Short mmCIF file of C-alpha atoms in Angstrom, two decimals:
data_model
loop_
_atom_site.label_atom_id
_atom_site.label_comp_id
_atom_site.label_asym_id
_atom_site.label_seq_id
_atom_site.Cartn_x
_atom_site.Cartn_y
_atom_site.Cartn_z
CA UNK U 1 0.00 0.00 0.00
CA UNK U 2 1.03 3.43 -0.81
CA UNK U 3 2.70 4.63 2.44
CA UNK U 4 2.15 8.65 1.50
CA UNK U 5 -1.15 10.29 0.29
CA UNK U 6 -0.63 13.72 -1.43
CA UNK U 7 -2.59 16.63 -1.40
CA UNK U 8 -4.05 18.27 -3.72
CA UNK U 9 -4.59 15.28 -6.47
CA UNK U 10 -4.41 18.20 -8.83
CA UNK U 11 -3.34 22.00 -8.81
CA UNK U 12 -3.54 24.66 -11.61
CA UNK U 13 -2.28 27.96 -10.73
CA UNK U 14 -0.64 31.46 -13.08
CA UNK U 15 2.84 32.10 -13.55
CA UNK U 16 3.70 33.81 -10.50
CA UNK U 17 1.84 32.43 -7.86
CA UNK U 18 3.03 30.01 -5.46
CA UNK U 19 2.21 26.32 -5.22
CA UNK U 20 1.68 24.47 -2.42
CA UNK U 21 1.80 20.73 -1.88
CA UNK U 22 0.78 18.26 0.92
CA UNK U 23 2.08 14.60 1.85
CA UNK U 24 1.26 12.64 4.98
CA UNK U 25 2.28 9.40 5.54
CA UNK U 26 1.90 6.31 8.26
CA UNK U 27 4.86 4.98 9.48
CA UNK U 28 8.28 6.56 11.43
CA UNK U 29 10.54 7.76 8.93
CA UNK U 30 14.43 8.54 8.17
CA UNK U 31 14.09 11.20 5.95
CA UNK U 32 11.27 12.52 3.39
CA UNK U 33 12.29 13.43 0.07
CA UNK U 34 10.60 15.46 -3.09
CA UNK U 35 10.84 14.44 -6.55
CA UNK U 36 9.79 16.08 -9.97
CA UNK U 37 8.60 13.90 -12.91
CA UNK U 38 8.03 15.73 -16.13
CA UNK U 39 5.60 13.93 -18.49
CA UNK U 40 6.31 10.72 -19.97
CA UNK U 41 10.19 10.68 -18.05
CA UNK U 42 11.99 9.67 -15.50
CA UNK U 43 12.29 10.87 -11.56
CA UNK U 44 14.22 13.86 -10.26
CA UNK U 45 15.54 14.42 -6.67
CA UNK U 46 14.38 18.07 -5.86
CA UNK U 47 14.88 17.88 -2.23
CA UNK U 48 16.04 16.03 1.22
CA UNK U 49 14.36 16.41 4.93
CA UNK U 50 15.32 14.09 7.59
CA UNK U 51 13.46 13.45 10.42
CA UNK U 52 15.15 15.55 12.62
CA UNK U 53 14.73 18.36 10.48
CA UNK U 54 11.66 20.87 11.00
CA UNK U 55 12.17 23.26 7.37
CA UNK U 56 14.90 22.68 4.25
CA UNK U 57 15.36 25.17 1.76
CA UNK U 58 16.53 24.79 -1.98
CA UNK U 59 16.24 27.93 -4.70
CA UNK U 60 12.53 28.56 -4.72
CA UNK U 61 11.56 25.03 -3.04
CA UNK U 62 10.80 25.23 0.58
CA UNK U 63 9.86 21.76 2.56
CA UNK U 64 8.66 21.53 5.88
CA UNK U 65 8.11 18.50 7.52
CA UNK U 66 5.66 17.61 10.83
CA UNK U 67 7.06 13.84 12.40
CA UNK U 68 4.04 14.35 15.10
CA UNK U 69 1.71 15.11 12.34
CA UNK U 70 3.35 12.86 10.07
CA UNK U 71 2.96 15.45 7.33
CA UNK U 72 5.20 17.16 5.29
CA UNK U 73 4.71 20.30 2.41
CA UNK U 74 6.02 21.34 -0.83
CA UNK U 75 6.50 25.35 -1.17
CA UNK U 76 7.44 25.97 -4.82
CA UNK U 77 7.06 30.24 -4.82
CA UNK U 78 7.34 32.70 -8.03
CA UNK U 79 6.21 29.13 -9.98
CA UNK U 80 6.76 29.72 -13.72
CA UNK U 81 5.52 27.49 -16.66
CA UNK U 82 8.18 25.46 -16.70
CA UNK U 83 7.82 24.07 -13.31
CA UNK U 84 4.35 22.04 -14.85
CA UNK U 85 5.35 18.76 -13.41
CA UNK U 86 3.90 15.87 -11.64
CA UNK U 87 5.54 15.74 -7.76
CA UNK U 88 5.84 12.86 -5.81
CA UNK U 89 6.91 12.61 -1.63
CA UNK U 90 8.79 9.39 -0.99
CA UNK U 91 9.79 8.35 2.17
CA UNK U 92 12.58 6.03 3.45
CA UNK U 93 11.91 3.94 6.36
CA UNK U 94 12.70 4.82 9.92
CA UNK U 95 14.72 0.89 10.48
CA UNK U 96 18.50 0.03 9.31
CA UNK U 97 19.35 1.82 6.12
CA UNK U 98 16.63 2.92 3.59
CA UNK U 99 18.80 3.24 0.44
CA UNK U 100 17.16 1.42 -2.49
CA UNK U 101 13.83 1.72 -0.62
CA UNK U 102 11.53 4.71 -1.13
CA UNK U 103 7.91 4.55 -0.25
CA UNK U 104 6.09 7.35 -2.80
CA UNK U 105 2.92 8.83 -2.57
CA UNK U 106 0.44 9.04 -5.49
CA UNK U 107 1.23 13.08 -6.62
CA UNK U 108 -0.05 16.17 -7.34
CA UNK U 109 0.06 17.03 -10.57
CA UNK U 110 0.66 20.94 -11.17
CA UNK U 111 0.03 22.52 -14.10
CA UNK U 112 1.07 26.66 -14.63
CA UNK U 113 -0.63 28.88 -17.09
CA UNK U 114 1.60 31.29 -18.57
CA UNK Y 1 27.96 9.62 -17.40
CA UNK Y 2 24.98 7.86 -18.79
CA UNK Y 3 24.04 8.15 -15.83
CA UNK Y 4 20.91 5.08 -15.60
CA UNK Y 5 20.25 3.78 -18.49
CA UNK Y 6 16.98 1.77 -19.92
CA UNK Y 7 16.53 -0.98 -22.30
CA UNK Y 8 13.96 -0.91 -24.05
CA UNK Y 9 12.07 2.27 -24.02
CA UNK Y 10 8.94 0.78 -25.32
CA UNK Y 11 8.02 -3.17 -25.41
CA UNK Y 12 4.88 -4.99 -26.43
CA UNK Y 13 3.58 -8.62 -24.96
CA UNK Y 14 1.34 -11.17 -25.72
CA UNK Y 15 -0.01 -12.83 -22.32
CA UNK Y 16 2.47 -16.12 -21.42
CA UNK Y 17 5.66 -14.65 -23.14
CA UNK Y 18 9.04 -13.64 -21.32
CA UNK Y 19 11.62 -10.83 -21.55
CA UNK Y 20 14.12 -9.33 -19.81
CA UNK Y 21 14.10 -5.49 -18.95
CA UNK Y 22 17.82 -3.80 -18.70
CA UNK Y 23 19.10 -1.45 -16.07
CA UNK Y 24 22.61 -0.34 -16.08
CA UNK Y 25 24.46 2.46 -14.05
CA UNK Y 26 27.99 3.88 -14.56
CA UNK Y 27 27.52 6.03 -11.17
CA UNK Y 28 29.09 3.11 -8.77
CA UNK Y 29 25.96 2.68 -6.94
CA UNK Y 30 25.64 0.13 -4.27
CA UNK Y 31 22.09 0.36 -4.59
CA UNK Y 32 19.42 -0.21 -7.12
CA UNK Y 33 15.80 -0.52 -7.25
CA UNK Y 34 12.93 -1.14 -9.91
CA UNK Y 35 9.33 0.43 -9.40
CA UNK Y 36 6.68 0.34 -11.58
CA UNK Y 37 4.23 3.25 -12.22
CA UNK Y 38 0.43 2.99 -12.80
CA UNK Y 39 -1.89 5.14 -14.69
CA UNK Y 40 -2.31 8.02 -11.92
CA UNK Y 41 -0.83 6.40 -9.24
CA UNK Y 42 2.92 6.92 -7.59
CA UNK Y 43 5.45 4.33 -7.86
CA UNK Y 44 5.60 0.70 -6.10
CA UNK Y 45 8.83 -1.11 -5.28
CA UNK Y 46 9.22 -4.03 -7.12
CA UNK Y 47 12.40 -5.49 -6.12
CA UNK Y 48 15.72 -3.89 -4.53
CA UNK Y 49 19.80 -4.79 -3.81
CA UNK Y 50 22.17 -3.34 -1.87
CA UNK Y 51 24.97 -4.31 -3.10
CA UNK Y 52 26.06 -7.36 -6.15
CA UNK Y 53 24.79 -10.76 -5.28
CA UNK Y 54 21.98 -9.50 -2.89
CA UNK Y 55 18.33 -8.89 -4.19
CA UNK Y 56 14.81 -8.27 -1.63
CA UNK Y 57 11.50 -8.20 -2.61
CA UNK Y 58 9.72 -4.91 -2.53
CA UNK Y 59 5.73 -4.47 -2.12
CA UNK Y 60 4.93 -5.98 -5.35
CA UNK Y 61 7.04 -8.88 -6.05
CA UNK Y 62 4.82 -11.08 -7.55
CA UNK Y 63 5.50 -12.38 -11.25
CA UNK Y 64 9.29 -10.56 -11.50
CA UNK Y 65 12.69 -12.13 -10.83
CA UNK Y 66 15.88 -9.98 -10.57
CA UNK Y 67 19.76 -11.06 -10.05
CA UNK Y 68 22.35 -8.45 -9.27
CA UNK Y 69 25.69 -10.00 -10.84
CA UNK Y 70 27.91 -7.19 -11.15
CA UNK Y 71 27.49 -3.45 -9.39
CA UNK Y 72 26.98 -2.41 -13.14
CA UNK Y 73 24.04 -4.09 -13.83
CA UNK Y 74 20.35 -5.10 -12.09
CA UNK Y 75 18.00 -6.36 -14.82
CA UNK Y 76 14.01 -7.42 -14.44
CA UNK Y 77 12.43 -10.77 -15.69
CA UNK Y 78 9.19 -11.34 -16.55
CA UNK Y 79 8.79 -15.27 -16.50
CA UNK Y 80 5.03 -15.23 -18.06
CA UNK Y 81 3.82 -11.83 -18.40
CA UNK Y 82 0.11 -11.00 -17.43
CA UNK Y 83 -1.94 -8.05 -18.73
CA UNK Y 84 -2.11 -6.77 -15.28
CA UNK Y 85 1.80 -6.26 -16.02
CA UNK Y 86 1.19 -3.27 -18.48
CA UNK Y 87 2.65 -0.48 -16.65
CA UNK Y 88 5.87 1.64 -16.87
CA UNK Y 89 8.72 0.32 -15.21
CA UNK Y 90 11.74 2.35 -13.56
CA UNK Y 91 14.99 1.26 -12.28
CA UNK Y 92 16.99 3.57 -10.06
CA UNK Y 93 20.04 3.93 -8.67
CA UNK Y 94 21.88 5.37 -5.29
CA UNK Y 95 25.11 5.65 -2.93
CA UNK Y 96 22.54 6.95 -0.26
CA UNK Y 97 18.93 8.45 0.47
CA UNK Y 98 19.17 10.49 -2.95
CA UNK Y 99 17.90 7.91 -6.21
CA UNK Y 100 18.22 8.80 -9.90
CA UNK Y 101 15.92 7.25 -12.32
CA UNK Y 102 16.12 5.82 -15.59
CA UNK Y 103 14.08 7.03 -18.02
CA UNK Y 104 11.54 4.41 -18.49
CA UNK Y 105 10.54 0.74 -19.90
CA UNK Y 106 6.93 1.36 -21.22
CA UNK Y 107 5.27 -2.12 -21.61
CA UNK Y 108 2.08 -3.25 -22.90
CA UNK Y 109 0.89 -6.75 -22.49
CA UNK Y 110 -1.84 -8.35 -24.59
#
């Protein structure tokens, strides 16, 4: 079972505006991480948060993560056209090592209108 | 770098037949995962290894085998492939938390 849901399924904002995105999740976790997927390609790390971390920032990407809430958030500000993307949360287990095992959510799919 | 790199990018089925999907890194990654992606949904770990010569099962095992020979290489078989195996299949790779992604095995079984 998916171990992150992601909130909203869908966004659709202007050039300009900032986008926000949700992920909670079930289980205790090492870190949470962000990735982009443009249509029809592969996965792109966009950013890192481990579970003793409270906010991360990376360019216009801010992610904040809640480990009593088990929920974490997306910030992408000034978005621009480009930045139309499906983005997945994907979390690695809170046991041992994680690497090679990411648990993703299902996405929100952002689209910006020039 | 190639970087990961995918083989095929698109493959089509009939129901009962095998193939082989490739995955291949240049990056020196210990570790290296499959996923496969449905229509609208995020991805699900197939199988995993940490390192050559050691494979795990993922959450959806069921119907793939993988071997991890050489650090290189981590391919996919599908013995006798099912129509519920139509989906797009990933392999990534890592050193730690951070994975990079292939670009994609599209596959379509009749």
């Amino acid at each position: 079972s998916q171990q992150g849901e992601e909130d909203p399924q869908a966004l659709s904002i202007q050039e300009g505006e900032n986008a926000t995105m949700n992920c909670s999740y079930k289980t205790s976790i090492n870190n949470l991480q962000w990735y982009r997927q443009n249509s029809g390609r592969g996965l792109v790390h966009l950013i890192l948060i481990r579970s003793n971390e409270r906010e991360k920032h990376s360019g216009r990407l801010r992610v904040t993560l809640d480990t009593s809430k088990k929920s974490s958030s997306l910030l992408i500000t000034a978005s621009r056209a480009a930045d139309t993307a499906s983005y997945f949360c994907a979390t690695g287990g809170a046991g041992g090592t994680s690497y090679g095992k990411l648990t993703f959510g299902q996405g929100t799919i952002l689209t910006v209108h020039p | 770098n190639a970087g990961v790199t995918q083989t095929p990018k698109f493959q089509v089925l009939k129901t009962g037949q095998s193939m082989t999907l490739q995955c291949a890194q240049d990056m020196n990654h210990e570790y290296m995962s499959w996923y496969r992606q449905d229509p609208g949904m995020g991805l699900r770990l197939i199988h995993y290894s940490v390192g050559a010569g050691i494979t795990d099962q993922g959450e959806v095992p069921n119907g793939y085998n993988v071997s991890r020979s050489t650090t290189e290489d981590f391919p996919l078989r599908l013995l006798s492939a099912a129509p519920s195996q139509t989906s797009v299949y990933f392999c990534a790779s890592s050193r730690d938390n951070e994975q990079f992604f292939g670009p994609g095995t599209r596959l379509t079984v009749l």
